[in-house]
């Protein structure tokens, strides 16, 4: 059965899309730990990040770098933090989270955004993706 993220890539489940390349896709995390929390995934469904073949792993990390540059422009932050968990969704993904301080990378803490805020944020990130 396809993962929830494969369904997002296929357009079967809605998301707040941020960016896309031939092999990778980025969208807002639906339960963000900070405003600007983005997930970067390979379109190909592979559970564990470090099981990706070298080429796709390279494409995903380069894609995540470009997405992080967009987050840095749009979201007030010192740096964009990177995390890999993968304990909930068995489809490799890189979490990108704007950070002002160390405590901002806390997966037990969540921020609430309205539908409009999600939409506007995704549009701004998409517009700044280079
Ligand atoms: P983990 O697999 O532990 O890295 O966590 C999966 C992440 O995916 C969590 O931060 C969820 O909030 C996020 N997530 C799960 N379903 C969706 C969805 N449909 N759209 C956006 N983010 C999601």
Coordinates of C-alpha atoms and ligand atoms in Angstrom, one line a residue:
X1 CA 0.0 0.0 0.0
X2 CA 1.3 3.5 -0.9
X3 CA 2.5 5.6 2.0
X4 CA 0.6 8.8 2.9
X5 CA 3.5 10.8 1.4
X6 CA 3.2 8.9 -1.9
X7 CA -0.4 9.8 -1.9
X8 CA 0.5 13.4 -1.4
X9 CA 3.0 13.2 -4.3
X10 CA 0.3 11.6 -6.5
X11 CA -2.2 14.4 -5.6
X12 CA -4.5 11.9 -3.9
X13 CA -4.2 13.7 -0.5
X14 CA -4.0 17.5 -0.3
X15 CA -0.9 19.2 1.0
X16 CA 0.6 22.7 1.3
X17 CA 3.2 22.3 -1.5
X18 CA 6.4 24.3 -1.3
X19 CA 8.6 22.9 -4.1
X20 CA 9.1 20.1 -6.5
X21 CA 11.8 18.7 -8.7
X22 CA 11.8 15.6 -10.9
X23 CA 12.8 13.4 -8.0
X24 CA 11.8 15.3 -4.9
X25 CA 8.9 17.1 -3.3
X26 CA 8.5 19.5 -0.3
X27 CA 5.4 20.4 1.7
X28 CA 4.5 22.0 5.0
X29 CA 4.4 19.6 8.0
X30 CA 0.7 19.5 9.0
X31 CA 1.6 19.5 12.7
X32 CA 4.5 21.9 12.7
X33 CA 6.9 22.3 15.7
X34 CA 7.6 25.9 14.3
X35 CA 6.1 28.1 11.7
X36 CA 8.0 27.2 8.5
X37 CA 8.4 23.5 9.3
X38 CA 8.8 21.7 6.0
X39 CA 9.2 18.1 5.0
X40 CA 11.4 17.2 2.0
X41 CA 10.9 13.7 0.5
X42 CA 12.0 11.7 -2.5
X43 CA 9.1 11.0 -4.8
X44 CA 10.2 7.3 -4.8
X45 CA 8.9 5.5 -1.8
X46 CA 11.7 4.3 0.4
X47 CA 11.2 3.9 4.1
X48 CA 14.6 4.7 5.6
X49 CA 16.6 7.7 4.5
X50 CA 19.9 6.0 4.5
X51 CA 18.6 3.2 2.3
X52 CA 18.2 5.7 -0.6
X53 CA 20.7 5.0 -3.4
X54 CA 23.6 7.5 -3.5
X55 CA 22.2 9.5 -6.4
X56 CA 18.7 10.0 -4.9
X57 CA 20.2 10.7 -1.5
X58 CA 22.4 13.4 -3.1
X59 CA 19.4 14.9 -5.0
X60 CA 17.3 15.0 -1.8
X61 CA 20.0 16.7 0.3
X62 CA 20.6 19.2 -2.5
X63 CA 16.9 19.8 -2.8
X64 CA 16.6 20.2 1.0
X65 CA 19.4 22.8 0.9
X66 CA 17.5 24.9 -1.7
X67 CA 14.3 24.6 0.4
X68 CA 16.2 25.7 3.5
X69 CA 17.4 28.7 1.7
X70 CA 13.8 29.7 0.9
X71 CA 12.8 29.1 4.6
X72 CA 15.7 31.3 5.7
X73 CA 14.4 34.2 3.5
X74 CA 10.8 33.8 4.5
X75 CA 10.8 32.9 8.2
X76 CA 12.6 35.0 10.9
X77 CA 15.3 32.6 12.2
X78 CA 19.0 32.3 13.0
X79 CA 19.4 29.1 11.1
X80 CA 17.3 26.3 9.6
X81 CA 17.7 23.1 11.6
X82 CA 17.6 19.6 10.1
X83 CA 16.2 16.5 11.6
X84 CA 15.5 13.0 10.5
X85 CA 13.1 10.9 12.6
X86 CA 10.9 8.7 10.4
X87 CA 9.3 6.9 13.3
X88 CA 5.8 7.8 12.2
X89 CA 5.7 7.7 8.4
X90 CA 7.6 5.0 6.6
X91 CA 8.6 7.2 3.6
X92 CA 12.0 8.9 4.0
X93 CA 11.8 12.6 4.8
X94 CA 14.0 15.4 6.1
X95 CA 12.5 17.9 8.5
X96 CA 13.6 21.5 8.1
X97 CA 12.7 23.7 11.0
X98 CA 13.5 27.5 11.4
X99 CA 15.3 28.0 14.7
X100 CA 15.8 31.0 16.9
X101 CA 17.3 28.9 19.7
X102 CA 18.0 25.3 20.7
X103 CA 14.6 24.8 22.3
X104 CA 12.8 25.4 19.0
X105 CA 13.7 21.9 17.8
X106 CA 11.3 20.1 20.2
X107 CA 9.0 17.5 18.6
X108 CA 6.8 17.6 21.7
X109 CA 5.9 21.2 21.0
X110 CA 3.6 22.3 18.2
X111 CA 2.3 25.5 16.8
X112 CA -1.2 26.0 15.4
X113 CA -1.6 27.7 12.1
X114 CA -4.9 28.5 10.4
X115 CA -5.7 27.2 6.9
X116 CA -5.0 30.7 5.6
X117 CA -1.6 30.9 7.3
X118 CA -0.6 27.5 5.9
X119 CA -1.6 28.6 2.4
X120 CA 0.1 31.9 2.6
X121 CA 3.3 30.4 4.0
X122 CA 3.5 27.7 1.4
X123 CA 2.9 30.3 -1.3
X124 CA 5.7 32.5 0.1
X125 CA 8.1 29.6 0.4
X126 CA 7.3 28.5 -3.2
X127 CA 7.9 32.0 -4.5
X128 CA 11.3 32.1 -2.9
X129 CA 12.4 28.6 -4.0
X130 CA 15.3 28.9 -6.4
Ligands
LIG1 P1 8.3 11.2 11.6 O1 7.9 10.0 10.7 O2 8.5 10.7 13.0 O3 9.5 11.9 11.1 O4 7.1 12.1 11.6 C1 6.2 12.3 10.5 C2 5.9 13.8 10.3 O5 5.0 13.9 9.2 C3 5.2 14.5 11.5 O6 5.9 15.7 11.8 C4 3.8 14.7 11.0 O7 3.2 15.9 11.5 C5 4.0 14.8 9.5 N1 2.8 14.4 8.7 C6 2.1 13.3 8.8 N2 1.1 13.3 7.9 C7 1.2 14.4 7.2 C8 0.4 15.0 6.2 N3 -0.6 14.4 5.6 N4 0.8 16.2 5.7 C9 1.9 16.9 6.2 N5 2.6 16.4 7.2 C10 2.3 15.2 7.7

